[in-house]
Amino acid sequence: MALRMAALGLLLMVAACAKVYRNHGYVPDDVELGKVEIGVDTRETVAEKIGRPSAQGLLNDLGWFYVQSRFEHYGPKEPQEIERQVVAINFSESGTVQNIGRYGLEDGRVIELSRRVTETNIKGVTFIGQLLGNVGRITAGDLLRE
């Protein structure tokens, strides 16, 4: 009985460390992109043929970007991006499709578009050090002032 429990425990530990893959985003495939004609299609017709993207050009809205990433999760480690595809559709000033490009993770570097982590300005001071840092700085005169 103890041997079976140990084997079951070992099996559960091995299963917990299995790699898990997650996909995020959407990128149209080559068949869908083949429907888009350069110099003919506009934003509206591209939206009808392949859908609207999750990202657009920020400054001048001359481009649409379809982004898909594949992440590998392995146990307690931080997820690692192992694959990325970006399809960029550029529009001319008149609003027609000017260029279509497909890029991968190997074509560029990681650029953070949105940071959701607040950095602290306190460097080298522990939490306890912050709590005890004001002890001795307060004088009786500070408490009596109005």
PDB file of C-alpha atoms in Angstrom:
ATOM      1  CA  MET A   1       0.000   0.000   0.000  1.00  0.00           C
ATOM      2  CA  ALA A   2       2.778   2.448   0.899  1.00  0.00           C
ATOM      3  CA  LEU A   3       4.522   1.650  -2.380  1.00  0.00           C
ATOM      4  CA  ARG A   4       1.382   2.486  -4.333  1.00  0.00           C
ATOM      5  CA  MET A   5       0.984   5.788  -2.475  1.00  0.00           C
ATOM      6  CA  ALA A   6       4.616   6.676  -3.157  1.00  0.00           C
ATOM      7  CA  ALA A   7       4.193   5.810  -6.852  1.00  0.00           C
ATOM      8  CA  LEU A   8       1.024   7.915  -7.037  1.00  0.00           C
ATOM      9  CA  GLY A   9       2.807  10.830  -5.339  1.00  0.00           C
ATOM     10  CA  LEU A  10       5.724  10.559  -7.758  1.00  0.00           C
ATOM     11  CA  LEU A  11       3.325  10.456 -10.711  1.00  0.00           C
ATOM     12  CA  LEU A  12       1.536  13.599  -9.493  1.00  0.00           C
ATOM     13  CA  MET A  13       4.849  15.439  -9.035  1.00  0.00           C
ATOM     14  CA  VAL A  14       5.954  14.555 -12.567  1.00  0.00           C
ATOM     15  CA  ALA A  15       2.580  15.616 -14.010  1.00  0.00           C
ATOM     16  CA  ALA A  16       2.754  18.959 -12.175  1.00  0.00           C
ATOM     17  CA  CYS A  17       6.028  19.777 -13.914  1.00  0.00           C
ATOM     18  CA  ALA A  18       4.736  19.090 -17.420  1.00  0.00           C
ATOM     19  CA  LYS A  19       5.063  21.928 -19.921  1.00  0.00           C
ATOM     20  CA  VAL A  20       1.868  23.808 -20.696  1.00  0.00           C
ATOM     21  CA  TYR A  21       1.521  25.914 -23.841  1.00  0.00           C
ATOM     22  CA  ARG A  22      -0.843  28.882 -24.174  1.00  0.00           C
ATOM     23  CA  ASN A  23      -1.670  30.901 -27.258  1.00  0.00           C
ATOM     24  CA  HIS A  24      -2.652  34.578 -27.117  1.00  0.00           C
ATOM     25  CA  GLY A  25      -3.902  36.783 -29.919  1.00  0.00           C
ATOM     26  CA  TYR A  26      -4.924  36.248 -33.528  1.00  0.00           C
ATOM     27  CA  VAL A  27      -3.027  36.358 -36.811  1.00  0.00           C
ATOM     28  CA  PRO A  28      -4.769  35.726 -40.152  1.00  0.00           C
ATOM     29  CA  ASP A  29      -3.263  32.874 -42.166  1.00  0.00           C
ATOM     30  CA  ASP A  30      -1.918  33.164 -45.720  1.00  0.00           C
ATOM     31  CA  VAL A  31      -5.246  32.135 -47.284  1.00  0.00           C
ATOM     32  CA  GLU A  32      -7.072  34.959 -45.509  1.00  0.00           C
ATOM     33  CA  LEU A  33      -4.315  37.462 -46.331  1.00  0.00           C
ATOM     34  CA  GLY A  34      -4.526  36.386 -49.982  1.00  0.00           C
ATOM     35  CA  LYS A  35      -8.022  37.882 -50.095  1.00  0.00           C
ATOM     36  CA  VAL A  36      -6.630  41.362 -49.329  1.00  0.00           C
ATOM     37  CA  GLU A  37      -5.571  43.258 -52.465  1.00  0.00           C
ATOM     38  CA  ILE A  38      -2.828  45.870 -52.220  1.00  0.00           C
ATOM     39  CA  GLY A  39      -3.906  49.243 -53.647  1.00  0.00           C
ATOM     40  CA  VAL A  40      -7.581  48.205 -53.767  1.00  0.00           C
ATOM     41  CA  ASP A  41      -8.823  47.275 -50.291  1.00  0.00           C
ATOM     42  CA  THR A  42      -9.551  49.861 -47.589  1.00  0.00           C
ATOM     43  CA  ARG A  43      -9.822  49.574 -43.798  1.00  0.00           C
ATOM     44  CA  GLU A  44     -13.496  48.672 -44.087  1.00  0.00           C
ATOM     45  CA  THR A  45     -12.979  45.899 -46.648  1.00  0.00           C
ATOM     46  CA  VAL A  46      -9.981  44.501 -44.714  1.00  0.00           C
ATOM     47  CA  ALA A  47     -12.165  44.428 -41.575  1.00  0.00           C
ATOM     48  CA  GLU A  48     -14.830  42.486 -43.503  1.00  0.00           C
ATOM     49  CA  LYS A  49     -12.320  40.007 -44.964  1.00  0.00           C
ATOM     50  CA  ILE A  50     -10.071  39.228 -41.977  1.00  0.00           C
ATOM     51  CA  GLY A  51     -11.456  41.198 -39.014  1.00  0.00           C
ATOM     52  CA  ARG A  52     -10.219  44.174 -37.045  1.00  0.00           C
ATOM     53  CA  PRO A  53      -6.876  43.922 -35.226  1.00  0.00           C
ATOM     54  CA  SER A  54      -6.202  44.286 -31.549  1.00  0.00           C
ATOM     55  CA  ALA A  55      -3.584  47.009 -32.203  1.00  0.00           C
ATOM     56  CA  GLN A  56      -3.410  49.990 -34.549  1.00  0.00           C
ATOM     57  CA  GLY A  57      -0.799  52.604 -35.348  1.00  0.00           C
ATOM     58  CA  LEU A  58      -0.667  54.890 -32.331  1.00  0.00           C
ATOM     59  CA  LEU A  59       0.461  58.164 -33.844  1.00  0.00           C
ATOM     60  CA  ASN A  60      -0.943  58.299 -37.351  1.00  0.00           C
ATOM     61  CA  ASP A  61      -3.245  55.235 -37.680  1.00  0.00           C
ATOM     62  CA  LEU A  62      -1.527  54.182 -40.908  1.00  0.00           C
ATOM     63  CA  GLY A  63      -1.106  50.575 -39.815  1.00  0.00           C
ATOM     64  CA  TRP A  64      -2.982  47.633 -38.353  1.00  0.00           C
ATOM     65  CA  PHE A  65      -1.113  44.981 -36.376  1.00  0.00           C
ATOM     66  CA  TYR A  66      -2.318  41.445 -35.744  1.00  0.00           C
ATOM     67  CA  VAL A  67      -0.244  39.783 -33.015  1.00  0.00           C
ATOM     68  CA  GLN A  68      -0.170  36.169 -31.838  1.00  0.00           C
ATOM     69  CA  SER A  69       2.173  34.768 -29.180  1.00  0.00           C
ATOM     70  CA  ARG A  70       2.801  31.269 -27.848  1.00  0.00           C
ATOM     71  CA  PHE A  71       3.990  30.946 -24.246  1.00  0.00           C
ATOM     72  CA  GLU A  72       5.563  27.985 -22.516  1.00  0.00           C
ATOM     73  CA  HIS A  73       4.681  27.510 -18.836  1.00  0.00           C
ATOM     74  CA  TYR A  74       6.881  25.063 -16.950  1.00  0.00           C
ATOM     75  CA  GLY A  75       6.242  24.494 -13.266  1.00  0.00           C
ATOM     76  CA  PRO A  76       6.827  27.542 -11.057  1.00  0.00           C
ATOM     77  CA  LYS A  77       9.067  29.272 -13.604  1.00  0.00           C
ATOM     78  CA  GLU A  78       8.050  32.506 -15.282  1.00  0.00           C
ATOM     79  CA  PRO A  79       6.242  31.895 -18.611  1.00  0.00           C
ATOM     80  CA  GLN A  80       8.539  32.243 -21.605  1.00  0.00           C
ATOM     81  CA  GLU A  81       7.470  33.470 -25.032  1.00  0.00           C
ATOM     82  CA  ILE A  82       8.673  30.888 -27.533  1.00  0.00           C
ATOM     83  CA  GLU A  83       6.926  32.082 -30.675  1.00  0.00           C
ATOM     84  CA  ARG A  84       5.460  35.345 -31.937  1.00  0.00           C
ATOM     85  CA  GLN A  85       3.887  36.308 -35.237  1.00  0.00           C
ATOM     86  CA  VAL A  86       2.988  39.836 -36.254  1.00  0.00           C
ATOM     87  CA  VAL A  87       1.106  40.710 -39.423  1.00  0.00           C
ATOM     88  CA  ALA A  88       1.377  44.403 -40.256  1.00  0.00           C
ATOM     89  CA  ILE A  89      -0.977  45.941 -42.797  1.00  0.00           C
ATOM     90  CA  ASN A  90       0.052  49.462 -43.783  1.00  0.00           C
ATOM     91  CA  PHE A  91      -2.377  51.926 -45.309  1.00  0.00           C
ATOM     92  CA  SER A  92      -1.620  54.870 -47.577  1.00  0.00           C
ATOM     93  CA  GLU A  93      -2.780  58.412 -46.822  1.00  0.00           C
ATOM     94  CA  SER A  94      -5.826  57.762 -49.040  1.00  0.00           C
ATOM     95  CA  GLY A  95      -6.795  54.749 -46.900  1.00  0.00           C
ATOM     96  CA  THR A  96      -5.962  51.861 -49.237  1.00  0.00           C
ATOM     97  CA  VAL A  97      -3.697  48.929 -48.370  1.00  0.00           C
ATOM     98  CA  GLN A  98      -0.097  49.820 -49.184  1.00  0.00           C
ATOM     99  CA  ASN A  99       1.851  46.832 -47.813  1.00  0.00           C
ATOM    100  CA  ILE A 100       1.400  43.568 -45.903  1.00  0.00           C
ATOM    101  CA  GLY A 101       4.263  42.174 -43.840  1.00  0.00           C
ATOM    102  CA  ARG A 102       4.660  39.107 -41.636  1.00  0.00           C
ATOM    103  CA  TYR A 103       7.254  39.127 -38.864  1.00  0.00           C
ATOM    104  CA  GLY A 104       8.376  36.624 -36.259  1.00  0.00           C
ATOM    105  CA  LEU A 105      10.097  36.664 -32.903  1.00  0.00           C
ATOM    106  CA  GLU A 106      13.451  36.297 -34.636  1.00  0.00           C
ATOM    107  CA  ASP A 107      12.858  39.500 -36.658  1.00  0.00           C
ATOM    108  CA  GLY A 108      12.985  41.900 -33.770  1.00  0.00           C
ATOM    109  CA  ARG A 109      13.239  42.504 -30.091  1.00  0.00           C
ATOM    110  CA  VAL A 110      10.694  42.633 -27.311  1.00  0.00           C
ATOM    111  CA  ILE A 111       9.175  46.080 -26.849  1.00  0.00           C
ATOM    112  CA  GLU A 112       6.899  46.763 -23.903  1.00  0.00           C
ATOM    113  CA  LEU A 113       3.783  48.536 -25.103  1.00  0.00           C
ATOM    114  CA  SER A 114       2.176  48.708 -21.680  1.00  0.00           C
ATOM    115  CA  ARG A 115       3.814  48.417 -18.273  1.00  0.00           C
ATOM    116  CA  ARG A 116       1.523  47.445 -15.452  1.00  0.00           C
ATOM    117  CA  VAL A 117       4.157  47.198 -12.748  1.00  0.00           C
ATOM    118  CA  THR A 118       4.978  50.168 -10.558  1.00  0.00           C
ATOM    119  CA  GLU A 119       8.646  50.468  -9.706  1.00  0.00           C
ATOM    120  CA  THR A 120       9.559  51.708  -6.241  1.00  0.00           C
ATOM    121  CA  ASN A 121      12.106  54.440  -5.742  1.00  0.00           C
ATOM    122  CA  ILE A 122      13.451  52.780  -2.599  1.00  0.00           C
ATOM    123  CA  LYS A 123      16.647  50.884  -3.355  1.00  0.00           C
ATOM    124  CA  GLY A 124      18.503  48.790  -0.805  1.00  0.00           C
ATOM    125  CA  VAL A 125      16.098  49.420   2.098  1.00  0.00           C
ATOM    126  CA  THR A 126      14.186  46.479   3.543  1.00  0.00           C
ATOM    127  CA  PHE A 127      10.596  46.620   4.711  1.00  0.00           C
ATOM    128  CA  ILE A 128      11.638  46.500   8.370  1.00  0.00           C
ATOM    129  CA  GLY A 129      14.219  49.220   7.697  1.00  0.00           C
ATOM    130  CA  GLN A 130      11.470  51.435   6.280  1.00  0.00           C
ATOM    131  CA  LEU A 131       9.280  50.851   9.350  1.00  0.00           C
ATOM    132  CA  LEU A 132      12.050  51.566  11.824  1.00  0.00           C
ATOM    133  CA  GLY A 133      13.643  54.365   9.792  1.00  0.00           C
ATOM    134  CA  ASN A 134      11.648  57.139  11.466  1.00  0.00           C
ATOM    135  CA  VAL A 135      12.337  56.028  15.030  1.00  0.00           C
ATOM    136  CA  GLY A 136      14.391  58.762  16.661  1.00  0.00           C
ATOM    137  CA  ARG A 137      13.532  61.411  14.097  1.00  0.00           C
ATOM    138  CA  ILE A 138      10.473  62.631  16.021  1.00  0.00           C
ATOM    139  CA  THR A 139      11.203  64.982  18.926  1.00  0.00           C
ATOM    140  CA  ALA A 140       8.960  66.187  21.730  1.00  0.00           C
ATOM    141  CA  GLY A 141       8.911  69.635  20.127  1.00  0.00           C
ATOM    142  CA  ASP A 142       7.376  68.157  16.957  1.00  0.00           C
ATOM    143  CA  LEU A 143       4.492  66.755  18.988  1.00  0.00           C
ATOM    144  CA  LEU A 144       3.781  70.010  20.892  1.00  0.00           C
ATOM    145  CA  ARG A 145       3.675  72.337  17.877  1.00  0.00           C
ATOM    146  CA  GLU A 146       0.295  73.465  16.661  1.00  0.00           C
TER     147      GLU A 146
END
